[in-house]
Amino acid sequence: MTPEAQQEVRRLVEAHEHMLLMCRACAETTRDLAWEVKRGSMPSAASLTATLAEVERVLADLGQVEIAIAEMKAALW
């Protein structure tokens, strides 16, 4: 494998690692909010605002991962 190909594979592995971290952050946030609602309390406006900001950040990051995957697929197929 050429050094360029190795670097591209490393970039994709790192993108997948980053995606998993984002998914974990979303899942943990969703879980925390669900527990709060289950306990019968309403999340505060500040908590919901923070959650929405995190969701928007994660969605933007996922968009970048989707682009990287599409580029790799285009290069391989």
PDB file of C-alpha atoms in Angstrom:
ATOM      1  CA  MET A   1       0.000   0.000   0.000  1.00  0.00           C
ATOM      2  CA  THR A   2       1.374   3.400  -0.924  1.00  0.00           C
ATOM      3  CA  PRO A   3       2.003   5.995   1.780  1.00  0.00           C
ATOM      4  CA  GLU A   4      -0.798   8.108   0.284  1.00  0.00           C
ATOM      5  CA  ALA A   5      -3.243   5.206   0.481  1.00  0.00           C
ATOM      6  CA  GLN A   6      -2.195   4.491   4.073  1.00  0.00           C
ATOM      7  CA  GLN A   7      -2.778   8.132   4.973  1.00  0.00           C
ATOM      8  CA  GLU A   8      -6.246   8.036   3.411  1.00  0.00           C
ATOM      9  CA  VAL A   9      -7.135   4.862   5.327  1.00  0.00           C
ATOM     10  CA  ARG A  10      -5.919   6.493   8.552  1.00  0.00           C
ATOM     11  CA  ARG A  11      -8.053   9.558   7.799  1.00  0.00           C
ATOM     12  CA  LEU A  12     -11.127   7.376   7.309  1.00  0.00           C
ATOM     13  CA  VAL A  13     -10.503   5.385  10.490  1.00  0.00           C
ATOM     14  CA  GLU A  14     -10.142   8.635  12.418  1.00  0.00           C
ATOM     15  CA  ALA A  15     -13.364   9.937  10.849  1.00  0.00           C
ATOM     16  CA  HIS A  16     -15.170   6.806  11.989  1.00  0.00           C
ATOM     17  CA  GLU A  17     -13.742   7.151  15.486  1.00  0.00           C
ATOM     18  CA  HIS A  18     -14.947  10.748  15.574  1.00  0.00           C
ATOM     19  CA  MET A  19     -18.384   9.673  14.351  1.00  0.00           C
ATOM     20  CA  LEU A  20     -18.650   7.089  17.124  1.00  0.00           C
ATOM     21  CA  LEU A  21     -17.771   9.720  19.720  1.00  0.00           C
ATOM     22  CA  MET A  22     -20.481  11.989  18.340  1.00  0.00           C
ATOM     23  CA  CYS A  23     -23.041   9.199  18.371  1.00  0.00           C
ATOM     24  CA  ARG A  24     -22.119   8.389  21.962  1.00  0.00           C
ATOM     25  CA  ALA A  25     -22.515  12.049  22.973  1.00  0.00           C
ATOM     26  CA  CYS A  26     -25.964  12.173  21.371  1.00  0.00           C
ATOM     27  CA  ALA A  27     -27.040   8.919  22.961  1.00  0.00           C
ATOM     28  CA  GLU A  28     -25.850   9.997  26.397  1.00  0.00           C
ATOM     29  CA  THR A  29     -27.584  13.360  26.104  1.00  0.00           C
ATOM     30  CA  THR A  30     -30.814  11.708  24.972  1.00  0.00           C
ATOM     31  CA  ARG A  31     -30.584   9.209  27.834  1.00  0.00           C
ATOM     32  CA  ASP A  32     -29.996  11.950  30.392  1.00  0.00           C
ATOM     33  CA  LEU A  33     -32.975  13.963  29.144  1.00  0.00           C
ATOM     34  CA  ALA A  34     -35.181  10.867  29.073  1.00  0.00           C
ATOM     35  CA  TRP A  35     -34.298  10.056  32.694  1.00  0.00           C
ATOM     36  CA  GLU A  36     -35.120  13.610  33.698  1.00  0.00           C
ATOM     37  CA  VAL A  37     -38.517  13.441  31.994  1.00  0.00           C
ATOM     38  CA  LYS A  38     -39.174   9.987  33.486  1.00  0.00           C
ATOM     39  CA  ARG A  39     -38.547  11.389  36.964  1.00  0.00           C
ATOM     40  CA  GLY A  40     -41.369  13.806  36.218  1.00  0.00           C
ATOM     41  CA  SER A  41     -39.384  16.972  35.830  1.00  0.00           C
ATOM     42  CA  MET A  42     -39.192  19.250  32.857  1.00  0.00           C
ATOM     43  CA  PRO A  43     -35.768  19.990  31.471  1.00  0.00           C
ATOM     44  CA  SER A  44     -34.862  23.621  31.933  1.00  0.00           C
ATOM     45  CA  ALA A  45     -34.772  25.958  28.970  1.00  0.00           C
ATOM     46  CA  ALA A  46     -31.008  26.237  29.428  1.00  0.00           C
ATOM     47  CA  SER A  47     -30.641  22.446  29.362  1.00  0.00           C
ATOM     48  CA  LEU A  48     -32.708  22.171  26.200  1.00  0.00           C
ATOM     49  CA  THR A  49     -30.766  25.010  24.574  1.00  0.00           C
ATOM     50  CA  ALA A  50     -27.485  23.256  25.378  1.00  0.00           C
ATOM     51  CA  THR A  51     -28.849  19.995  23.996  1.00  0.00           C
ATOM     52  CA  LEU A  52     -29.968  21.681  20.783  1.00  0.00           C
ATOM     53  CA  ALA A  53     -26.542  23.286  20.356  1.00  0.00           C
ATOM     54  CA  GLU A  54     -24.851  19.910  20.835  1.00  0.00           C
ATOM     55  CA  VAL A  55     -27.217  18.279  18.356  1.00  0.00           C
ATOM     56  CA  GLU A  56     -26.469  20.941  15.746  1.00  0.00           C
ATOM     57  CA  ARG A  57     -22.722  20.477  16.289  1.00  0.00           C
ATOM     58  CA  VAL A  58     -23.003  16.710  15.990  1.00  0.00           C
ATOM     59  CA  LEU A  59     -25.126  16.943  12.838  1.00  0.00           C
ATOM     60  CA  ALA A  60     -22.561  19.254  11.244  1.00  0.00           C
ATOM     61  CA  ASP A  61     -19.760  16.838  12.156  1.00  0.00           C
ATOM     62  CA  LEU A  62     -21.735  13.878  10.808  1.00  0.00           C
ATOM     63  CA  GLY A  63     -22.192  15.779   7.555  1.00  0.00           C
ATOM     64  CA  GLN A  64     -18.417  16.035   7.250  1.00  0.00           C
ATOM     65  CA  VAL A  65     -18.038  12.294   7.897  1.00  0.00           C
ATOM     66  CA  GLU A  66     -20.677  11.574   5.240  1.00  0.00           C
ATOM     67  CA  ILE A  67     -18.696  13.664   2.758  1.00  0.00           C
ATOM     68  CA  ALA A  68     -15.477  11.804   3.606  1.00  0.00           C
ATOM     69  CA  ILE A  69     -17.193   8.445   3.134  1.00  0.00           C
ATOM     70  CA  ALA A  70     -18.713   9.538  -0.190  1.00  0.00           C
ATOM     71  CA  GLU A  71     -15.295  10.711  -1.394  1.00  0.00           C
ATOM     72  CA  MET A  72     -13.712   7.403  -0.447  1.00  0.00           C
ATOM     73  CA  LYS A  73     -16.474   5.435  -2.154  1.00  0.00           C
ATOM     74  CA  ALA A  74     -16.067   7.538  -5.291  1.00  0.00           C
ATOM     75  CA  ALA A  75     -12.312   6.883  -5.270  1.00  0.00           C
ATOM     76  CA  LEU A  76     -12.736   3.119  -4.779  1.00  0.00           C
ATOM     77  CA  TRP A  77     -15.654   2.347  -7.068  1.00  0.00           C
TER      78      TRP A  77
END
